Amino acid sequence: MTALADLLIRRIAATGPMTLAEFMAEALMHPEHGYYSTRDPLGAGGDFITAPEISQMFGEMIGLSLAQAWMDQGSPASFTLAELGPGRGTLMADILRATRGVPGFHAATTVHLVETSATLRAEQAARVPGAIWHDCADDLPEAPLFLVANEFLDALPIRQFTRDQNGWRERMVGVTEGSLTFGLSAPAPIAALDHRLDDTQPGDIVESCPALPGIVGAVGQRIADHGGAALFIDYGDWRSLGDTLQALSGHDTTDPLAAPGQADLTAHVDFEAVANAAAPARHTRLVTQGVFLERLGITARAQSLAARMTDPALEQHIAAHRRLTHPAEMGDLFKVMGLYPDGCPPPPGTEA
């Protein structure tokens, strides 16, 4: 049993079952035993790998999209370049390198990173010197905002509800015979889920993310007020349906309750909720990651880089391009939604 599991079992014994969101928050961000608080989870030695760690091309395409959006809006003389959940800082470092040749872009920008993990902040500082850190999106400056959030929303704690004949039953974390277990609350009507009664039936599971509206809303409000653009990139779909909770340890799935604090916990993103929270900023339709990257020219970039490579680097490069774009790999699994101000074009790559 992990130290955090012991703490949670004692807490549940004292105060009763907790929501899945409460469990996830503790498992991921407990100050002493939380997953993100205590380690660098990325790469071959971690538990998962993200697109920026697969190839520099991913960050280059993101950088070109944001830089073009900046130019499309008249090249504001001062703006915030931000990332939510920047991991090791690899994506932002690639964005900055790819945009170095864009006239005036670097002179106008200040880099802001939203990160709560001290371990990851240290990694980011080595790759993005001069960055300014924040604990939450609400702390970002009131200024034109050009932002990326790659695999950020999927790590936010979720609640799960199972439809019942008489309402909804919430999935809870309790204790049985000294171990953490899942259970269901008593059925009850939930006003926030009334709109899901038309497209669900008894037994269906719907997920909601309590923190998502506030985070996306803060980004959308700044873009609406001051200009800018945002790219949210994650796995998920337009509307939540089904159990998508997943625990990862050592690049393999595991029981979410088995070792809290030692496995990553994620869930698919409900992009309909992202769109609703973005107002008064405008949002694009969902586009797959593969299509988004192809629109931005990733294949031409891949060919240019390949011309200077020989095996085995060439084989790894080809595999990375395929992994990022092919429908059977990350190409269709991951989706992209752009935010932008009314009256401006959407971020390049997200156009309908």
Short mmCIF file of C-alpha atoms in Angstrom, two decimals:
data_model
loop_
_atom_site.label_atom_id
_atom_site.label_comp_id
_atom_site.label_asym_id
_atom_site.label_seq_id
_atom_site.Cartn_x
_atom_site.Cartn_y
_atom_site.Cartn_z
CA MET A 1 0.00 0.00 0.00
CA THR A 2 1.31 3.46 -0.90
CA ALA A 3 1.61 6.16 1.72
CA LEU A 4 -1.11 8.15 -0.04
CA ALA A 5 -3.46 5.14 -0.12
CA ASP A 6 -3.10 4.84 3.64
CA LEU A 7 -3.91 8.54 4.08
CA LEU A 8 -6.96 8.31 1.83
CA ILE A 9 -8.29 5.19 3.56
CA ARG A 10 -8.07 6.94 6.93
CA ARG A 11 -9.74 10.04 5.52
CA ILE A 12 -12.62 8.02 4.03
CA ALA A 13 -13.05 6.15 7.31
CA ALA A 14 -13.43 9.49 9.07
CA THR A 15 -15.53 11.48 6.59
CA GLY A 16 -17.10 8.97 4.17
CA PRO A 17 -16.61 8.17 0.46
CA MET A 18 -15.04 10.82 -1.79
CA THR A 19 -15.87 11.77 -5.35
CA LEU A 20 -13.63 10.58 -8.16
CA ALA A 21 -12.54 14.20 -8.66
CA GLU A 22 -11.40 14.43 -5.04
CA PHE A 23 -9.49 11.16 -5.37
CA MET A 24 -7.80 12.26 -8.61
CA ALA A 25 -6.80 15.62 -7.14
CA GLU A 26 -5.08 13.90 -4.22
CA ALA A 27 -3.49 11.18 -6.36
CA LEU A 28 -2.05 13.69 -8.82
CA MET A 29 -1.26 16.78 -6.75
CA HIS A 30 -0.98 15.86 -3.05
CA PRO A 31 1.97 18.05 -1.92
CA GLU A 32 3.99 15.15 -0.50
CA HIS A 33 2.73 12.03 -2.26
CA GLY A 34 1.02 13.24 -5.47
CA TYR A 35 2.09 11.87 -8.82
CA TYR A 36 3.00 15.20 -10.41
CA SER A 37 4.39 16.65 -7.19
CA THR A 38 7.09 14.03 -6.83
CA ARG A 39 8.45 13.07 -10.27
CA ASP A 40 9.10 13.76 -13.93
CA PRO A 41 6.60 11.39 -15.58
CA LEU A 42 7.68 11.88 -19.20
CA GLY A 43 9.81 9.96 -21.63
CA ALA A 44 11.18 6.44 -21.84
CA GLY A 45 12.03 6.40 -18.14
CA GLY A 46 8.64 7.76 -17.12
CA ASP A 47 5.09 6.53 -17.55
CA PHE A 48 4.03 8.15 -20.83
CA ILE A 49 5.35 10.19 -23.76
CA THR A 50 3.73 13.26 -25.31
CA ALA A 51 3.88 14.61 -28.85
CA PRO A 52 6.62 17.22 -28.19
CA GLU A 53 8.88 14.44 -26.85
CA ILE A 54 8.29 12.35 -30.01
CA SER A 55 9.55 14.95 -32.50
CA GLN A 56 10.58 18.59 -32.71
CA MET A 57 8.22 18.91 -35.68
CA PHE A 58 5.18 19.01 -33.41
CA GLY A 59 6.36 22.14 -31.59
CA GLU A 60 7.50 23.72 -34.83
CA MET A 61 4.02 23.41 -36.35
CA ILE A 62 2.41 24.85 -33.19
CA GLY A 63 4.86 27.76 -33.26
CA LEU A 64 4.09 28.55 -36.88
CA SER A 65 0.34 28.46 -36.24
CA LEU A 66 0.57 30.85 -33.29
CA ALA A 67 2.99 33.17 -35.07
CA GLN A 68 0.71 33.40 -38.11
CA ALA A 69 -2.26 34.08 -35.83
CA TRP A 70 -0.23 36.89 -34.26
CA MET A 71 0.47 38.37 -37.67
CA ASP A 72 -3.16 37.93 -38.76
CA GLN A 73 -4.15 40.13 -35.81
CA GLY A 74 -1.79 42.95 -36.72
CA SER A 75 1.33 41.77 -34.85
CA PRO A 76 0.56 43.24 -31.39
CA ALA A 77 3.63 45.04 -30.02
CA SER A 78 3.36 43.24 -26.69
CA PHE A 79 1.74 39.89 -25.99
CA THR A 80 1.76 36.83 -23.74
CA LEU A 81 3.01 33.52 -25.15
CA ALA A 82 1.74 30.87 -22.75
CA GLU A 83 1.48 27.15 -22.20
CA LEU A 84 -0.73 25.25 -19.78
CA GLY A 85 0.96 22.16 -18.33
CA PRO A 86 4.31 22.57 -20.13
CA GLY A 87 5.82 19.21 -19.11
CA ARG A 88 9.60 19.44 -19.46
CA GLY A 89 9.39 22.69 -21.46
CA THR A 90 10.17 20.88 -24.72
CA LEU A 91 7.14 22.20 -26.60
CA MET A 92 7.72 25.83 -25.65
CA ALA A 93 11.43 25.54 -26.47
CA ASP A 94 10.54 24.20 -29.93
CA ILE A 95 7.95 26.96 -30.43
CA LEU A 96 10.53 29.62 -29.59
CA ARG A 97 13.13 28.07 -31.88
CA ALA A 98 10.69 27.77 -34.79
CA THR A 99 9.55 31.39 -34.47
CA ARG A 100 13.00 32.94 -34.09
CA GLY A 101 12.93 34.13 -37.69
CA VAL A 102 9.48 35.76 -37.50
CA PRO A 103 10.20 39.52 -37.53
CA GLY A 104 9.23 41.19 -34.25
CA PHE A 105 7.69 38.07 -32.68
CA HIS A 106 10.28 37.43 -29.98
CA ALA A 107 10.75 41.12 -29.24
CA ALA A 108 7.04 41.45 -28.50
CA THR A 109 6.57 38.36 -26.36
CA THR A 110 6.86 37.40 -22.73
CA VAL A 111 6.71 33.67 -22.01
CA HIS A 112 4.37 32.48 -19.26
CA LEU A 113 4.04 28.86 -18.08
CA VAL A 114 1.19 27.55 -15.94
CA GLU A 115 2.67 24.74 -13.83
CA THR A 116 2.19 23.63 -10.22
CA SER A 117 4.87 20.91 -10.03
CA ALA A 118 8.18 22.11 -8.59
CA THR A 119 9.92 19.13 -10.21
CA LEU A 120 8.67 20.03 -13.68
CA ARG A 121 9.31 23.76 -13.16
CA ALA A 122 12.98 22.94 -12.70
CA GLU A 123 12.99 21.04 -16.01
CA GLN A 124 11.20 23.89 -17.75
CA ALA A 125 13.62 26.51 -16.42
CA ALA A 126 16.52 24.71 -18.09
CA ARG A 127 14.79 24.71 -21.48
CA VAL A 128 12.91 28.04 -21.35
CA PRO A 129 15.12 30.55 -19.54
CA GLY A 130 13.36 33.78 -18.61
CA ALA A 131 9.89 32.25 -18.38
CA ILE A 132 7.40 33.46 -15.79
CA TRP A 133 5.48 30.79 -13.87
CA HIS A 134 1.91 30.76 -12.59
CA ASP A 135 -0.14 28.31 -10.57
CA CYS A 136 -3.33 28.83 -12.56
CA ALA A 137 -4.64 30.34 -15.79
CA ASP A 138 -6.41 33.10 -13.88
CA ASP A 139 -2.99 34.59 -13.13
CA LEU A 140 -2.06 35.14 -16.79
CA PRO A 141 -1.68 38.82 -17.73
CA GLU A 142 -4.55 40.86 -19.11
CA ALA A 143 -2.95 41.20 -22.55
CA PRO A 144 -3.10 39.62 -26.01
CA LEU A 145 -2.71 35.91 -25.35
CA PHE A 146 -1.31 33.26 -27.68
CA LEU A 147 -1.54 29.95 -25.86
CA VAL A 148 -1.15 26.21 -26.29
CA ALA A 149 -2.40 23.44 -23.99
CA ASN A 150 -1.24 20.00 -25.13
CA GLU A 151 -2.43 17.06 -23.03
CA PHE A 152 -3.37 19.39 -20.20
CA LEU A 153 -7.14 19.12 -19.91
CA ASP A 154 -7.03 15.31 -19.81
CA ALA A 155 -5.18 15.42 -16.47
CA LEU A 156 -7.82 17.53 -14.72
CA PRO A 157 -9.90 15.61 -12.13
CA ILE A 158 -13.29 14.40 -13.34
CA ARG A 159 -16.56 13.27 -11.83
CA GLN A 160 -18.45 10.29 -13.25
CA PHE A 161 -22.22 9.77 -13.22
CA THR A 162 -24.16 6.64 -14.17
CA ARG A 163 -27.66 7.23 -15.47
CA ASP A 164 -30.36 5.60 -13.35
CA GLN A 165 -34.09 5.22 -13.90
CA ASN A 166 -34.62 7.79 -11.15
CA GLY A 167 -31.75 10.20 -11.85
CA TRP A 168 -27.98 9.84 -11.69
CA ARG A 169 -25.68 7.86 -9.40
CA GLU A 170 -22.19 9.31 -8.87
CA ARG A 171 -19.16 7.06 -8.88
CA MET A 172 -17.44 7.36 -5.50
CA VAL A 173 -14.24 6.03 -3.95
CA GLY A 174 -14.77 4.17 -0.69
CA VAL A 175 -13.12 1.44 1.38
CA THR A 176 -13.91 -2.27 1.49
CA GLU A 177 -11.93 -4.66 3.70
CA GLY A 178 -9.10 -2.15 4.06
CA SER A 179 -8.72 -1.38 0.32
CA LEU A 180 -9.88 1.48 -1.88
CA THR A 181 -12.89 0.49 -3.99
CA PHE A 182 -15.37 2.10 -6.36
CA GLY A 183 -19.04 2.41 -5.49
CA LEU A 184 -22.13 4.42 -6.46
CA SER A 185 -24.07 7.06 -4.59
CA ALA A 186 -27.81 6.90 -4.13
CA PRO A 187 -29.74 8.03 -7.25
CA ALA A 188 -30.61 11.71 -7.40
CA PRO A 189 -31.61 14.29 -10.03
CA ILE A 190 -28.69 16.52 -11.12
CA ALA A 191 -29.76 19.73 -12.83
CA ALA A 192 -26.39 20.16 -14.58
CA LEU A 193 -27.01 16.87 -16.41
CA ASP A 194 -30.60 17.51 -17.47
CA HIS A 195 -29.42 18.19 -21.02
CA ARG A 196 -27.95 14.66 -21.20
CA LEU A 197 -31.27 12.91 -20.61
CA ASP A 198 -32.09 13.12 -24.31
CA ASP A 199 -28.96 11.29 -25.54
CA THR A 200 -28.37 8.74 -22.77
CA GLN A 201 -30.17 5.72 -21.38
CA PRO A 202 -30.03 3.90 -18.04
CA GLY A 203 -26.57 2.46 -17.47
CA ASP A 204 -24.74 5.07 -19.56
CA ILE A 205 -21.80 6.91 -17.95
CA VAL A 206 -21.25 10.65 -18.35
CA GLU A 207 -18.12 12.46 -17.16
CA SER A 208 -17.73 16.10 -16.15
CA CYS A 209 -14.64 18.13 -15.30
CA PRO A 210 -15.32 20.70 -12.57
CA ALA A 211 -12.14 22.72 -13.19
CA LEU A 212 -12.43 22.92 -16.98
CA PRO A 213 -14.92 25.82 -17.32
CA GLY A 214 -12.88 28.12 -15.11
CA ILE A 215 -9.59 27.43 -16.90
CA VAL A 216 -10.93 27.62 -20.45
CA GLY A 217 -13.11 30.57 -19.47
CA ALA A 218 -10.10 32.55 -18.22
CA VAL A 219 -8.29 31.92 -21.51
CA GLY A 220 -11.36 32.72 -23.62
CA GLN A 221 -12.06 35.94 -21.75
CA ARG A 222 -8.54 37.26 -22.30
CA ILE A 223 -8.67 36.41 -25.99
CA ALA A 224 -12.06 38.09 -26.35
CA ASP A 225 -10.92 41.18 -24.43
CA HIS A 226 -7.40 41.64 -25.75
CA GLY A 227 -6.95 39.42 -28.81
CA GLY A 228 -4.89 36.30 -29.30
CA ALA A 229 -5.47 32.63 -30.01
CA ALA A 230 -5.40 29.32 -28.16
CA LEU A 231 -4.87 25.73 -29.25
CA PHE A 232 -6.26 22.96 -27.04
CA ILE A 233 -4.87 19.57 -28.12
CA ASP A 234 -5.97 16.40 -26.39
CA TYR A 235 -7.64 13.04 -26.75
CA GLY A 236 -11.39 13.15 -26.45
CA ASP A 237 -14.41 14.01 -28.54
CA TRP A 238 -17.31 16.45 -28.86
CA ARG A 239 -19.43 15.07 -26.01
CA SER A 240 -18.63 12.78 -23.08
CA LEU A 241 -20.11 9.29 -23.08
CA GLY A 242 -18.68 6.24 -21.32
CA ASP A 243 -15.97 5.51 -18.76
CA THR A 244 -12.66 6.96 -20.03
CA LEU A 245 -10.71 7.04 -16.75
CA GLN A 246 -7.24 5.57 -17.31
CA ALA A 247 -4.23 4.97 -15.09
CA LEU A 248 -0.75 4.67 -16.63
CA SER A 249 2.40 3.35 -15.02
CA GLY A 250 5.51 2.32 -16.90
CA HIS A 251 3.81 3.01 -20.27
CA ASP A 252 1.08 0.46 -19.47
CA THR A 253 -2.42 0.67 -18.05
CA THR A 254 -3.05 -0.24 -14.43
CA ASP A 255 -5.82 -0.17 -11.80
CA PRO A 256 -6.55 3.51 -10.93
CA LEU A 257 -6.96 2.60 -7.25
CA ALA A 258 -4.02 0.21 -6.93
CA ALA A 259 -1.24 2.68 -6.11
CA PRO A 260 -2.48 6.29 -5.82
CA GLY A 261 0.36 8.74 -6.24
CA GLN A 262 2.43 6.32 -8.34
CA ALA A 263 0.37 6.25 -11.56
CA ASP A 264 -0.83 8.95 -13.93
CA LEU A 265 -4.60 9.40 -14.09
CA THR A 266 -6.31 10.85 -17.16
CA ALA A 267 -9.70 10.98 -18.87
CA HIS A 268 -10.90 11.95 -22.35
CA VAL A 269 -11.74 15.61 -22.85
CA ASP A 270 -15.32 16.71 -23.50
CA PHE A 271 -14.69 19.32 -26.20
CA GLU A 272 -18.31 20.45 -26.13
CA ALA A 273 -17.58 21.67 -22.59
CA VAL A 274 -14.47 23.46 -23.91
CA ALA A 275 -16.53 25.19 -26.59
CA ASN A 276 -19.20 26.25 -24.08
CA ALA A 277 -16.60 27.61 -21.65
CA ALA A 278 -14.70 29.57 -24.30
CA ALA A 279 -17.34 32.29 -24.76
CA PRO A 280 -17.15 35.17 -25.44
CA ALA A 281 -14.19 34.00 -27.55
CA ARG A 282 -15.07 32.05 -30.67
CA HIS A 283 -14.12 28.39 -31.07
CA THR A 284 -13.33 26.29 -34.11
CA ARG A 285 -14.78 22.94 -35.00
CA LEU A 286 -12.83 19.92 -33.83
CA VAL A 287 -10.09 18.78 -36.19
CA THR A 288 -7.94 15.70 -35.78
CA GLN A 289 -4.29 16.18 -34.88
CA GLY A 290 -3.19 14.49 -38.07
CA VAL A 291 -5.19 16.84 -40.29
CA PHE A 292 -4.13 19.86 -38.23
CA LEU A 293 -0.42 19.05 -38.60
CA GLU A 294 -0.74 18.22 -42.30
CA ARG A 295 -2.45 21.56 -42.97
CA LEU A 296 0.51 23.29 -41.35
CA GLY A 297 3.02 21.47 -43.55
CA ILE A 298 4.47 18.78 -41.31
CA THR A 299 5.10 16.39 -44.20
CA ALA A 300 7.17 18.95 -46.11
CA ARG A 301 9.10 19.66 -42.90
CA ALA A 302 9.61 15.93 -42.34
CA GLN A 303 10.99 15.53 -45.86
CA SER A 304 13.34 18.47 -45.38
CA LEU A 305 14.73 17.02 -42.16
CA ALA A 306 14.94 13.52 -43.65
CA ALA A 307 17.20 14.72 -46.46
CA ARG A 308 19.99 15.20 -43.93
CA MET A 309 19.50 11.88 -42.10
CA THR A 310 20.76 8.34 -42.41
CA ASP A 311 19.73 5.15 -40.61
CA PRO A 312 18.90 4.61 -37.77
CA ALA A 313 17.98 8.27 -37.23
CA LEU A 314 16.03 8.28 -40.48
CA GLU A 315 13.94 5.28 -39.43
CA GLN A 316 13.17 6.92 -36.08
CA HIS A 317 12.22 10.16 -37.86
CA ILE A 318 9.83 8.39 -40.23
CA ALA A 319 8.27 6.52 -37.31
CA ALA A 320 7.83 9.79 -35.38
CA HIS A 321 6.05 11.45 -38.32
CA ARG A 322 3.75 8.46 -38.63
CA ARG A 323 3.03 8.39 -34.91
CA LEU A 324 2.03 12.05 -34.85
CA THR A 325 -0.15 12.02 -37.97
CA HIS A 326 -1.37 8.55 -38.94
CA PRO A 327 -5.06 7.86 -38.20
CA ALA A 328 -4.20 4.52 -36.57
CA GLU A 329 -1.83 6.21 -34.11
CA MET A 330 -2.12 9.73 -32.61
CA GLY A 331 -3.47 11.27 -35.81
CA ASP A 332 -7.15 10.55 -35.14
CA LEU A 333 -7.07 9.89 -31.38
CA PHE A 334 -6.01 13.44 -30.59
CA LYS A 335 -8.21 16.42 -31.47
CA VAL A 336 -7.52 20.14 -31.78
CA MET A 337 -9.83 23.05 -30.97
CA GLY A 338 -8.81 26.66 -31.54
CA LEU A 339 -10.06 29.80 -29.77
CA TYR A 340 -9.88 33.25 -31.36
CA PRO A 341 -11.52 36.69 -31.12
CA ASP A 342 -14.68 37.63 -32.99
CA GLY A 343 -13.84 39.19 -36.34
CA CYS A 344 -10.46 37.48 -36.70
CA PRO A 345 -9.50 34.35 -38.65
CA PRO A 346 -9.09 31.12 -36.67
CA PRO A 347 -5.59 29.83 -35.86
CA PRO A 348 -4.00 28.26 -38.96
CA GLY A 349 -4.53 24.52 -39.11
CA THR A 350 -7.93 24.65 -37.43
CA GLU A 351 -9.88 26.17 -40.32
CA ALA A 352 -13.14 24.42 -41.25
#
